[in-house]
Amino acid sequence: MKGSKLNREEYRQCKKCVMDTSDPMISFDSKGVCNHCHEFEELAGRKWFPDEKGEAHKAVMLEKIKASGRGKDYDCILGLSGGLDSSYLALKVHEWKLRPLVVHVDAGWNSELAVANIEAIVKHCGFDLHTHVVDWEEMRDLHLAFLRSGIANQDVPQDHIFFASLYHFAMGNGIKYILSGGNFATEAIFPKAWHGSAMDAVNLKAIHRKYGEFKLRDYKTISFFDYYFWYPMIKKMRVLRPLNYMNYNKALALEELEEKVGYKSYARKHGESIFTALFQNFYLPEKFGYDKRRPHFSSLIASGQMVREEALAKLGQPLYEPDQLQQDISYFCKKLRISRSQFDEFLQEPNRSHLDFPNWNFRYKVLKGLQRIIESLTGRVVRLYS
């Protein structure tokens, strides 16, 4: 792996989870336990409520959502990718008798199974589904720009338009609450050094400006001002993560979806997107040495859903079967209209950081400083984003 050449003396792995020195910022205590495990324990009490306290939080949240939607067609927006987290949340939203506008953003990479799963969920729940199809030529230009940039997070063009679309649809329909399948139990551990925020429109535009071939006209972005001021403070919009108020278990969630909806599981993580599957299971490990199974499994270990021995065994399995890998690379090249040699050249590009390009980090630091000052003067917690 091009990005993971560590000397044997330099390599270390956490004794409690499976995070290792592929995270350049990792640190270990005297017992060999990493900072990620300690941070999970510190944050769990503030962000994760898999008990009676969570039920109470959830009841208050549901009442607020229902109250905000009285007299309207919808009381919330739910983004549905076809992945397990958003699919399970859709099922729960139906059982909670909420009235969501379900939005799916088609960025051109849906697998056939993802389409079938989305249809099954929407039919079972009786939801209205709006599919926003992203202009393919603009998505293609963005994908190629990011590949030329040589940065780690190639998923930004998809992730940004997904969340930006949810905000725009919420605004257009007068909806205050956006529901997300993001959750602490399965996603809490992730190395910050691996990449920056997908919401950083400054970074996205800078990379496209340097490596793109034409101006974006229909691709919608969310600015720093929108994300941290306009939507949360002026429009009072909120992104809620209801799975944090439940004892969310991925294995049990899959069983429930299979039984109630006829949901079909994917062969590997992020099998709902052909692009994301290739990006996470080949591009990142091959070019940077980042195996996203490590933080994923480590989160499951920390939340009690997996034991370390099982995680180590799974990490010993190949990310791709050789035939499937070649098939996916061939499809990827055909879709982006590039040759296999061009694809290989992208892998050989010098590795760069998103920090090598203009970004909104300085603005964020200033904003966090302002937040701390306000909180010290008022004694109240201030949320600076939705």
mmCIF file of C-alpha atoms in Angstrom:
data_model
loop_
_atom_site.group_PDB
_atom_site.id
_atom_site.type_symbol
_atom_site.label_atom_id
_atom_site.label_comp_id
_atom_site.label_asym_id
_atom_site.label_seq_id
_atom_site.Cartn_x
_atom_site.Cartn_y
_atom_site.Cartn_z
ATOM 1 C CA MET A 1 0.000 0.000 0.000
ATOM 2 C CA LYS A 2 1.504 3.252 -1.170
ATOM 3 C CA GLY A 3 0.496 5.340 1.848
ATOM 4 C CA SER A 4 1.069 2.821 4.634
ATOM 5 C CA LYS A 5 4.801 2.067 4.568
ATOM 6 C CA LEU A 6 5.686 2.140 8.248
ATOM 7 C CA ASN A 7 8.776 0.613 9.802
ATOM 8 C CA ARG A 8 8.035 -2.282 12.133
ATOM 9 C CA GLU A 9 9.354 -0.243 15.081
ATOM 10 C CA GLU A 10 6.978 2.624 14.248
ATOM 11 C CA TYR A 11 3.831 0.555 13.886
ATOM 12 C CA ARG A 12 1.496 0.396 16.870
ATOM 13 C CA GLN A 13 -2.065 -0.715 17.329
ATOM 14 C CA CYS A 14 -4.437 0.058 20.171
ATOM 15 C CA LYS A 15 -4.814 -2.714 22.750
ATOM 16 C CA LYS A 16 -8.531 -2.019 23.145
ATOM 17 C CA CYS A 17 -9.799 -1.186 19.635
ATOM 18 C CA VAL A 18 -8.132 -1.713 16.234
ATOM 19 C CA MET A 19 -7.015 1.815 15.412
ATOM 20 C CA ASP A 20 -3.337 2.041 14.551
ATOM 21 C CA THR A 21 -0.607 4.390 13.390
ATOM 22 C CA SER A 22 -2.189 4.792 9.969
ATOM 23 C CA ASP A 23 -3.679 7.705 11.912
ATOM 24 C CA PRO A 24 -0.634 10.010 12.206
ATOM 25 C CA MET A 25 -2.194 11.835 15.158
ATOM 26 C CA ILE A 26 -2.933 8.751 17.265
ATOM 27 C CA SER A 27 -1.522 8.585 20.786
ATOM 28 C CA PHE A 28 -1.394 5.821 23.395
ATOM 29 C CA ASP A 29 -1.460 5.743 27.181
ATOM 30 C CA SER A 30 0.849 3.623 29.314
ATOM 31 C CA LYS A 31 -1.434 0.599 28.828
ATOM 32 C CA GLY A 32 -1.427 0.906 25.049
ATOM 33 C CA VAL A 33 -4.976 2.272 24.800
ATOM 34 C CA CYS A 34 -5.421 4.962 22.160
ATOM 35 C CA ASN A 35 -6.827 8.470 22.401
ATOM 36 C CA HIS A 36 -9.849 7.450 20.299
ATOM 37 C CA CYS A 37 -11.024 5.024 22.986
ATOM 38 C CA HIS A 38 -10.594 7.669 25.696
ATOM 39 C CA GLU A 39 -12.430 10.277 23.628
ATOM 40 C CA PHE A 40 -15.301 7.836 23.040
ATOM 41 C CA GLU A 41 -15.712 7.360 26.785
ATOM 42 C CA GLU A 42 -15.546 11.110 27.423
ATOM 43 C CA LEU A 43 -18.159 11.986 24.781
ATOM 44 C CA ALA A 44 -20.537 9.042 25.170
ATOM 45 C CA GLY A 45 -22.313 10.533 28.178
ATOM 46 C CA ARG A 46 -23.056 13.728 26.230
ATOM 47 C CA LYS A 47 -23.873 12.351 22.801
ATOM 48 C CA TRP A 48 -25.214 8.808 23.189
ATOM 49 C CA PHE A 49 -28.289 7.806 25.200
ATOM 50 C CA PRO A 50 -29.135 4.102 24.650
ATOM 51 C CA ASP A 51 -31.346 3.965 27.762
ATOM 52 C CA GLU A 52 -34.354 5.513 29.497
ATOM 53 C CA LYS A 53 -32.747 8.937 29.260
ATOM 54 C CA GLY A 54 -32.636 8.488 25.500
ATOM 55 C CA GLU A 55 -36.321 7.560 25.415
ATOM 56 C CA ALA A 56 -37.136 10.764 27.278
ATOM 57 C CA HIS A 57 -34.988 12.840 24.901
ATOM 58 C CA LYS A 58 -36.613 11.145 21.926
ATOM 59 C CA ALA A 59 -40.133 11.803 23.198
ATOM 60 C CA VAL A 60 -39.384 15.525 23.525
ATOM 61 C CA MET A 61 -37.757 15.571 20.083
ATOM 62 C CA LEU A 62 -40.722 13.856 18.400
ATOM 63 C CA GLU A 63 -43.207 16.251 19.984
ATOM 64 C CA LYS A 64 -41.220 19.248 18.738
ATOM 65 C CA ILE A 65 -41.088 17.822 15.218
ATOM 66 C CA LYS A 66 -44.811 17.069 15.134
ATOM 67 C CA ALA A 67 -45.667 20.496 16.537
ATOM 68 C CA SER A 68 -43.556 22.247 13.906
ATOM 69 C CA GLY A 69 -45.376 20.418 11.104
ATOM 70 C CA ARG A 70 -48.979 21.037 12.132
ATOM 71 C CA GLY A 71 -50.903 22.455 9.201
ATOM 72 C CA LYS A 72 -48.145 21.472 6.755
ATOM 73 C CA ASP A 73 -47.725 18.536 4.392
ATOM 74 C CA TYR A 74 -44.489 17.461 6.098
ATOM 75 C CA ASP A 75 -42.965 17.873 9.540
ATOM 76 C CA CYS A 76 -39.389 16.887 8.685
ATOM 77 C CA ILE A 77 -36.992 15.920 5.896
ATOM 78 C CA LEU A 78 -35.262 12.568 5.818
ATOM 79 C CA GLY A 79 -32.295 11.864 3.565
ATOM 80 C CA LEU A 80 -32.409 8.274 2.304
ATOM 81 C CA SER A 81 -29.323 6.778 0.644
ATOM 82 C CA GLY A 82 -30.330 3.130 0.786
ATOM 83 C CA GLY A 83 -27.603 2.429 3.343
ATOM 84 C CA LEU A 84 -28.414 0.663 6.601
ATOM 85 C CA ASP A 85 -28.432 3.703 8.930
ATOM 86 C CA SER A 86 -30.777 5.917 6.900
ATOM 87 C CA SER A 87 -32.969 2.933 5.963
ATOM 88 C CA TYR A 88 -33.434 1.884 9.579
ATOM 89 C CA LEU A 89 -34.156 5.473 10.575
ATOM 90 C CA ALA A 90 -36.830 5.639 7.849
ATOM 91 C CA LEU A 91 -38.502 2.569 9.341
ATOM 92 C CA LYS A 92 -38.450 4.084 12.838
ATOM 93 C CA VAL A 93 -39.764 7.440 11.549
ATOM 94 C CA HIS A 94 -42.717 5.548 10.063
ATOM 95 C CA GLU A 95 -43.373 3.788 13.375
ATOM 96 C CA TRP A 96 -43.150 7.119 15.226
ATOM 97 C CA LYS A 97 -45.878 8.448 12.892
ATOM 98 C CA LEU A 98 -43.852 11.373 11.611
ATOM 99 C CA ARG A 99 -44.608 12.805 8.162
ATOM 100 C CA PRO A 100 -41.270 13.184 6.377
ATOM 101 C CA LEU A 101 -40.481 14.369 2.912
ATOM 102 C CA VAL A 102 -37.980 11.700 1.911
ATOM 103 C CA VAL A 103 -35.179 12.967 -0.306
ATOM 104 C CA HIS A 104 -32.786 10.792 -2.249
ATOM 105 C CA VAL A 105 -29.880 12.413 -4.068
ATOM 106 C CA ASP A 106 -28.838 10.439 -7.145
ATOM 107 C CA ALA A 107 -25.248 11.438 -7.935
ATOM 108 C CA GLY A 108 -24.917 8.793 -10.639
ATOM 109 C CA TRP A 109 -23.431 5.905 -8.659
ATOM 110 C CA ASN A 110 -26.421 4.034 -7.202
ATOM 111 C CA SER A 111 -26.121 0.267 -7.245
ATOM 112 C CA GLU A 112 -29.165 -1.681 -8.454
ATOM 113 C CA LEU A 113 -29.592 -3.116 -4.966
ATOM 114 C CA ALA A 114 -29.664 0.380 -3.447
ATOM 115 C CA VAL A 115 -32.477 1.402 -5.817
ATOM 116 C CA ALA A 116 -34.433 -1.738 -4.884
ATOM 117 C CA ASN A 117 -33.933 -1.136 -1.161
ATOM 118 C CA ILE A 118 -35.080 2.477 -1.412
ATOM 119 C CA GLU A 119 -38.200 1.440 -3.313
ATOM 120 C CA ALA A 120 -38.976 -1.260 -0.731
ATOM 121 C CA ILE A 121 -38.617 1.162 2.196
ATOM 122 C CA VAL A 122 -40.710 3.921 0.633
ATOM 123 C CA LYS A 123 -43.446 1.447 -0.327
ATOM 124 C CA HIS A 124 -43.542 -0.129 3.137
ATOM 125 C CA CYS A 125 -43.680 3.242 4.890
ATOM 126 C CA GLY A 126 -45.963 4.996 2.392
ATOM 127 C CA PHE A 127 -43.640 7.991 2.197
ATOM 128 C CA ASP A 128 -43.434 10.635 -0.501
ATOM 129 C CA LEU A 129 -40.053 10.340 -2.199
ATOM 130 C CA HIS A 130 -38.323 13.127 -4.078
ATOM 131 C CA THR A 131 -35.251 12.074 -6.029
ATOM 132 C CA HIS A 132 -32.846 14.842 -6.948
ATOM 133 C CA VAL A 133 -30.754 13.769 -9.927
ATOM 134 C CA VAL A 134 -27.465 15.660 -9.989
ATOM 135 C CA ASP A 135 -26.264 16.901 -13.365
ATOM 136 C CA TRP A 136 -23.847 14.164 -14.407
ATOM 137 C CA GLU A 137 -21.443 16.325 -16.416
ATOM 138 C CA GLU A 138 -20.917 18.573 -13.388
ATOM 139 C CA MET A 139 -20.466 15.581 -11.068
ATOM 140 C CA ARG A 140 -18.007 14.034 -13.505
ATOM 141 C CA ASP A 141 -16.002 17.261 -13.688
ATOM 142 C CA LEU A 142 -15.904 17.471 -9.885
ATOM 143 C CA HIS A 143 -14.843 13.839 -9.526
ATOM 144 C CA LEU A 144 -12.007 14.307 -12.009
ATOM 145 C CA ALA A 145 -10.916 17.537 -10.323
ATOM 146 C CA PHE A 146 -10.685 15.760 -6.969
ATOM 147 C CA LEU A 147 -8.794 12.831 -8.478
ATOM 148 C CA ARG A 148 -6.294 15.254 -10.022
ATOM 149 C CA SER A 149 -5.914 16.973 -6.646
ATOM 150 C CA GLY A 150 -4.556 13.798 -5.044
ATOM 151 C CA ILE A 151 -6.364 14.351 -1.718
ATOM 152 C CA ALA A 152 -7.768 11.555 0.419
ATOM 153 C CA ASN A 153 -11.446 12.410 0.630
ATOM 154 C CA GLN A 154 -12.748 11.743 -2.856
ATOM 155 C CA ASP A 155 -16.290 11.435 -1.484
ATOM 156 C CA VAL A 156 -16.693 15.200 -0.965
ATOM 157 C CA PRO A 157 -18.506 15.916 -4.279
ATOM 158 C CA GLN A 158 -21.175 13.334 -3.376
ATOM 159 C CA ASP A 159 -21.385 14.101 0.340
ATOM 160 C CA HIS A 160 -21.617 17.856 -0.097
ATOM 161 C CA ILE A 161 -24.431 17.787 -2.663
ATOM 162 C CA PHE A 162 -26.302 15.258 -0.529
ATOM 163 C CA PHE A 163 -26.406 17.505 2.541
ATOM 164 C CA ALA A 164 -26.753 20.716 0.537
ATOM 165 C CA SER A 165 -29.817 19.273 -1.193
ATOM 166 C CA LEU A 166 -31.427 18.451 2.147
ATOM 167 C CA TYR A 167 -30.970 22.047 3.321
ATOM 168 C CA HIS A 168 -32.336 23.470 0.084
ATOM 169 C CA PHE A 169 -35.379 21.171 0.124
ATOM 170 C CA ALA A 170 -36.029 22.027 3.767
ATOM 171 C CA MET A 171 -35.933 25.737 2.951
ATOM 172 C CA GLY A 172 -38.162 25.317 -0.082
ATOM 173 C CA ASN A 173 -40.802 23.425 1.885
ATOM 174 C CA GLY A 174 -40.703 25.454 5.096
ATOM 175 C CA ILE A 175 -39.359 22.507 7.117
ATOM 176 C CA LYS A 176 -37.337 23.121 10.255
ATOM 177 C CA TYR A 177 -36.008 19.646 11.050
ATOM 178 C CA ILE A 178 -33.672 17.456 9.004
ATOM 179 C CA LEU A 179 -33.279 13.883 10.225
ATOM 180 C CA SER A 180 -29.936 12.148 9.750
ATOM 181 C CA GLY A 181 -28.942 8.506 10.148
ATOM 182 C CA GLY A 182 -25.551 9.625 11.449
ATOM 183 C CA ASN A 183 -24.970 8.203 14.897
ATOM 184 C CA PHE A 184 -22.449 7.999 17.714
ATOM 185 C CA ALA A 185 -22.596 4.241 18.330
ATOM 186 C CA THR A 186 -21.201 3.234 14.938
ATOM 187 C CA GLU A 187 -19.374 6.380 13.769
ATOM 188 C CA ALA A 188 -17.866 8.022 16.851
ATOM 189 C CA ILE A 189 -14.287 7.010 16.104
ATOM 190 C CA PHE A 190 -12.702 8.579 13.056
ATOM 191 C CA PRO A 191 -9.212 10.055 12.570
ATOM 192 C CA LYS A 192 -9.438 13.796 11.953
ATOM 193 C CA ALA A 193 -6.102 13.637 10.138
ATOM 194 C CA TRP A 194 -7.535 11.519 7.340
ATOM 195 C CA HIS A 195 -9.569 14.304 5.787
ATOM 196 C CA GLY A 196 -11.529 17.504 6.397
ATOM 197 C CA SER A 197 -15.193 18.432 6.416
ATOM 198 C CA ALA A 198 -17.310 17.544 3.388
ATOM 199 C CA MET A 199 -19.291 20.720 4.116
ATOM 200 C CA ASP A 200 -16.248 22.948 3.448
ATOM 201 C CA ALA A 201 -17.447 24.653 0.262
ATOM 202 C CA VAL A 202 -14.353 26.869 0.241
ATOM 203 C CA ASN A 203 -12.172 23.781 -0.125
ATOM 204 C CA LEU A 204 -14.456 22.152 -2.677
ATOM 205 C CA LYS A 205 -14.558 25.246 -4.880
ATOM 206 C CA ALA A 206 -10.802 25.798 -4.604
ATOM 207 C CA ILE A 207 -10.035 22.275 -5.794
ATOM 208 C CA HIS A 208 -12.532 22.531 -8.622
ATOM 209 C CA ARG A 209 -11.250 25.961 -9.619
ATOM 210 C CA LYS A 210 -7.704 24.568 -9.927
ATOM 211 C CA TYR A 211 -8.450 21.238 -11.593
ATOM 212 C CA GLY A 212 -11.968 21.459 -13.062
ATOM 213 C CA GLU A 213 -12.672 22.120 -16.719
ATOM 214 C CA PHE A 214 -15.789 24.320 -16.600
ATOM 215 C CA LYS A 215 -17.910 26.337 -14.175
ATOM 216 C CA LEU A 216 -20.538 24.631 -12.039
ATOM 217 C CA ARG A 217 -24.038 25.967 -12.697
ATOM 218 C CA ASP A 218 -26.513 23.552 -11.115
ATOM 219 C CA TYR A 219 -24.387 22.001 -8.364
ATOM 220 C CA LYS A 220 -25.610 23.587 -5.104
ATOM 221 C CA THR A 221 -23.226 24.294 -2.239
ATOM 222 C CA ILE A 222 -23.629 25.427 1.370
ATOM 223 C CA SER A 223 -21.465 28.376 2.374
ATOM 224 C CA PHE A 224 -19.753 28.878 5.731
ATOM 225 C CA PHE A 225 -22.245 31.644 6.531
ATOM 226 C CA ASP A 226 -25.209 29.432 5.596
ATOM 227 C CA TYR A 227 -23.989 26.467 7.616
ATOM 228 C CA TYR A 228 -23.011 28.282 10.799
ATOM 229 C CA PHE A 229 -25.325 31.332 10.837
ATOM 230 C CA TRP A 230 -28.153 31.524 8.318
ATOM 231 C CA TYR A 231 -29.695 28.080 8.745
ATOM 232 C CA PRO A 232 -29.213 27.521 12.504
ATOM 233 C CA MET A 233 -29.572 31.068 13.845
ATOM 234 C CA ILE A 234 -31.828 32.875 11.403
ATOM 235 C CA LYS A 235 -33.954 30.026 10.066
ATOM 236 C CA LYS A 236 -33.708 27.985 13.304
ATOM 237 C CA MET A 237 -33.146 24.788 11.345
ATOM 238 C CA ARG A 238 -31.818 21.718 13.122
ATOM 239 C CA VAL A 239 -30.215 18.473 11.987
ATOM 240 C CA LEU A 240 -31.293 15.751 14.403
ATOM 241 C CA ARG A 241 -29.779 12.292 14.861
ATOM 242 C CA PRO A 242 -32.514 10.166 16.460
ATOM 243 C CA LEU A 243 -30.402 6.993 16.451
ATOM 244 C CA ASN A 244 -28.354 8.571 19.249
ATOM 245 C CA TYR A 245 -31.428 8.298 21.482
ATOM 246 C CA MET A 246 -31.747 4.549 20.941
ATOM 247 C CA ASN A 247 -29.780 1.399 21.640
ATOM 248 C CA TYR A 248 -28.892 1.274 17.966
ATOM 249 C CA ASN A 249 -27.304 -2.019 16.978
ATOM 250 C CA LYS A 250 -26.386 -2.527 13.323
ATOM 251 C CA ALA A 251 -26.831 -6.299 13.275
ATOM 252 C CA LEU A 252 -30.263 -6.134 14.911
ATOM 253 C CA ALA A 253 -31.280 -3.209 12.684
ATOM 254 C CA LEU A 254 -30.441 -5.263 9.594
ATOM 255 C CA GLU A 255 -32.493 -8.210 10.861
ATOM 256 C CA GLU A 256 -35.475 -5.929 11.499
ATOM 257 C CA LEU A 257 -35.243 -4.324 8.059
ATOM 258 C CA GLU A 258 -34.975 -7.715 6.376
ATOM 259 C CA GLU A 259 -38.024 -9.007 8.236
ATOM 260 C CA LYS A 260 -40.307 -5.971 7.939
ATOM 261 C CA VAL A 261 -39.272 -4.400 4.643
ATOM 262 C CA GLY A 262 -37.540 -7.112 2.636
ATOM 263 C CA TYR A 263 -34.312 -5.107 2.757
ATOM 264 C CA LYS A 264 -31.282 -6.819 1.199
ATOM 265 C CA SER A 265 -27.826 -6.394 2.734
ATOM 266 C CA TYR A 266 -24.820 -5.294 0.693
ATOM 267 C CA ALA A 267 -21.739 -7.435 0.154
ATOM 268 C CA ARG A 268 -19.544 -4.753 1.725
ATOM 269 C CA LYS A 269 -19.801 -1.406 3.523
ATOM 270 C CA HIS A 270 -21.222 1.375 1.348
ATOM 271 C CA GLY A 271 -22.391 -1.101 -1.281
ATOM 272 C CA GLU A 272 -25.211 1.326 -2.022
ATOM 273 C CA SER A 273 -22.753 3.511 -3.981
ATOM 274 C CA ILE A 274 -20.409 2.006 -6.562
ATOM 275 C CA PHE A 275 -18.143 5.037 -6.279
ATOM 276 C CA THR A 276 -17.934 4.995 -2.479
ATOM 277 C CA ALA A 277 -17.317 1.251 -2.419
ATOM 278 C CA LEU A 278 -14.323 1.598 -4.758
ATOM 279 C CA PHE A 279 -13.091 4.751 -3.016
ATOM 280 C CA GLN A 280 -13.173 3.297 0.495
ATOM 281 C CA ASN A 281 -12.181 -0.272 -0.308
ATOM 282 C CA PHE A 282 -9.438 0.410 -2.858
ATOM 283 C CA TYR A 283 -8.407 4.047 -3.440
ATOM 284 C CA LEU A 284 -7.899 4.972 0.226
ATOM 285 C CA PRO A 285 -6.048 1.808 1.285
ATOM 286 C CA GLU A 286 -3.955 1.658 -1.884
ATOM 287 C CA LYS A 287 -2.979 5.330 -2.110
ATOM 288 C CA PHE A 288 -2.982 6.494 1.524
ATOM 289 C CA GLY A 289 -2.970 3.340 3.638
ATOM 290 C CA TYR A 290 -6.323 4.300 5.209
ATOM 291 C CA ASP A 291 -8.583 1.317 5.879
ATOM 292 C CA LYS A 292 -11.942 2.727 6.944
ATOM 293 C CA ARG A 293 -12.883 -0.595 8.461
ATOM 294 C CA ARG A 294 -10.545 0.297 11.351
ATOM 295 C CA PRO A 295 -12.512 3.286 12.697
ATOM 296 C CA HIS A 296 -15.799 1.565 11.865
ATOM 297 C CA PHE A 297 -14.912 -1.613 13.765
ATOM 298 C CA SER A 298 -13.352 0.434 16.576
ATOM 299 C CA SER A 299 -16.621 2.330 17.015
ATOM 300 C CA LEU A 300 -18.496 -0.966 17.198
ATOM 301 C CA ILE A 301 -16.003 -2.294 19.759
ATOM 302 C CA ALA A 302 -16.364 0.845 21.879
ATOM 303 C CA SER A 303 -20.180 0.675 21.762
ATOM 304 C CA GLY A 304 -20.217 -3.040 22.639
ATOM 305 C CA GLN A 305 -21.394 -4.347 19.261
ATOM 306 C CA MET A 306 -18.197 -6.209 18.334
ATOM 307 C CA VAL A 307 -15.295 -7.810 20.163
ATOM 308 C CA ARG A 308 -11.728 -6.972 19.197
ATOM 309 C CA GLU A 309 -10.932 -10.547 18.096
ATOM 310 C CA GLU A 310 -13.779 -10.467 15.592
ATOM 311 C CA ALA A 311 -12.582 -7.118 14.250
ATOM 312 C CA LEU A 312 -9.044 -8.413 13.800
ATOM 313 C CA ALA A 313 -10.363 -11.448 11.946
ATOM 314 C CA LYS A 314 -12.421 -9.264 9.606
ATOM 315 C CA LEU A 315 -9.445 -6.977 8.985
ATOM 316 C CA GLY A 316 -7.555 -10.062 7.837
ATOM 317 C CA GLN A 317 -10.076 -10.577 5.050
ATOM 318 C CA PRO A 318 -9.454 -8.913 1.659
ATOM 319 C CA LEU A 319 -11.266 -5.662 0.952
ATOM 320 C CA TYR A 320 -11.999 -6.834 -2.581
ATOM 321 C CA GLU A 321 -12.164 -10.082 -4.480
ATOM 322 C CA PRO A 322 -9.805 -9.662 -7.469
ATOM 323 C CA ASP A 323 -12.456 -10.220 -10.160
ATOM 324 C CA GLN A 324 -14.907 -7.808 -8.520
ATOM 325 C CA LEU A 325 -12.205 -5.173 -8.151
ATOM 326 C CA GLN A 326 -11.334 -5.269 -11.825
ATOM 327 C CA GLN A 327 -15.026 -5.150 -12.725
ATOM 328 C CA ASP A 328 -15.609 -2.097 -10.537
ATOM 329 C CA ILE A 329 -12.509 -0.290 -11.828
ATOM 330 C CA SER A 330 -13.625 -0.953 -15.398
ATOM 331 C CA TYR A 331 -17.099 0.454 -14.666
ATOM 332 C CA PHE A 332 -15.574 3.451 -12.865
ATOM 333 C CA CYS A 333 -13.321 4.297 -15.814
ATOM 334 C CA LYS A 334 -16.134 3.892 -18.321
ATOM 335 C CA LYS A 335 -18.458 6.076 -16.274
ATOM 336 C CA LEU A 336 -15.886 8.877 -15.953
ATOM 337 C CA ARG A 337 -14.747 8.393 -19.576
ATOM 338 C CA ILE A 338 -11.105 7.834 -18.660
ATOM 339 C CA SER A 339 -8.667 5.074 -19.603
ATOM 340 C CA ARG A 340 -7.298 2.493 -17.184
ATOM 341 C CA SER A 341 -3.872 4.100 -17.561
ATOM 342 C CA GLN A 342 -5.335 7.460 -16.490
ATOM 343 C CA PHE A 343 -6.876 5.772 -13.463
ATOM 344 C CA ASP A 344 -3.481 4.298 -12.565
ATOM 345 C CA GLU A 345 -1.872 7.723 -13.003
ATOM 346 C CA PHE A 346 -4.289 9.205 -10.469
ATOM 347 C CA LEU A 347 -3.122 6.604 -7.955
ATOM 348 C CA GLN A 348 0.492 7.626 -8.624
ATOM 349 C CA GLU A 349 -0.165 11.367 -8.181
ATOM 350 C CA PRO A 350 1.668 12.821 -5.172
ATOM 351 C CA ASN A 351 -0.465 12.473 -2.061
ATOM 352 C CA ARG A 352 -1.795 15.848 -0.977
ATOM 353 C CA SER A 353 -3.836 17.098 1.953
ATOM 354 C CA HIS A 354 -7.031 19.078 1.681
ATOM 355 C CA LEU A 355 -5.085 21.670 3.717
ATOM 356 C CA ASP A 356 -2.886 22.265 0.659
ATOM 357 C CA PHE A 357 -5.870 24.145 -0.796
ATOM 358 C CA PRO A 358 -7.884 27.117 0.523
ATOM 359 C CA ASN A 359 -10.350 26.043 3.206
ATOM 360 C CA TRP A 360 -12.572 27.441 5.920
ATOM 361 C CA ASN A 361 -10.475 26.240 8.901
ATOM 362 C CA PHE A 362 -9.343 29.734 9.969
ATOM 363 C CA ARG A 363 -12.936 30.999 9.932
ATOM 364 C CA TYR A 364 -13.945 27.988 11.999
ATOM 365 C CA LYS A 365 -11.228 28.649 14.598
ATOM 366 C CA VAL A 366 -12.363 32.266 14.902
ATOM 367 C CA LEU A 367 -15.955 31.128 15.295
ATOM 368 C CA LYS A 368 -15.055 28.584 17.982
ATOM 369 C CA GLY A 369 -13.163 31.289 19.851
ATOM 370 C CA LEU A 370 -16.235 33.514 19.698
ATOM 371 C CA GLN A 371 -18.353 30.614 20.915
ATOM 372 C CA ARG A 372 -16.153 30.108 23.984
ATOM 373 C CA ILE A 373 -16.274 33.828 24.827
ATOM 374 C CA ILE A 374 -20.081 33.936 24.599
ATOM 375 C CA GLU A 375 -20.428 30.777 26.679
ATOM 376 C CA SER A 376 -18.110 32.142 29.396
ATOM 377 C CA LEU A 377 -20.066 35.425 29.541
ATOM 378 C CA THR A 378 -23.561 33.894 29.489
ATOM 379 C CA GLY A 379 -22.990 30.533 31.154
ATOM 380 C CA ARG A 380 -24.968 28.899 28.363
ATOM 381 C CA VAL A 381 -23.986 26.355 25.691
ATOM 382 C CA VAL A 382 -24.072 27.979 22.250
ATOM 383 C CA ARG A 383 -24.620 25.826 19.164
ATOM 384 C CA LEU A 384 -23.037 27.469 16.146
ATOM 385 C CA TYR A 385 -24.343 25.111 13.503
ATOM 386 C CA SER A 386 -27.549 23.295 12.775
#
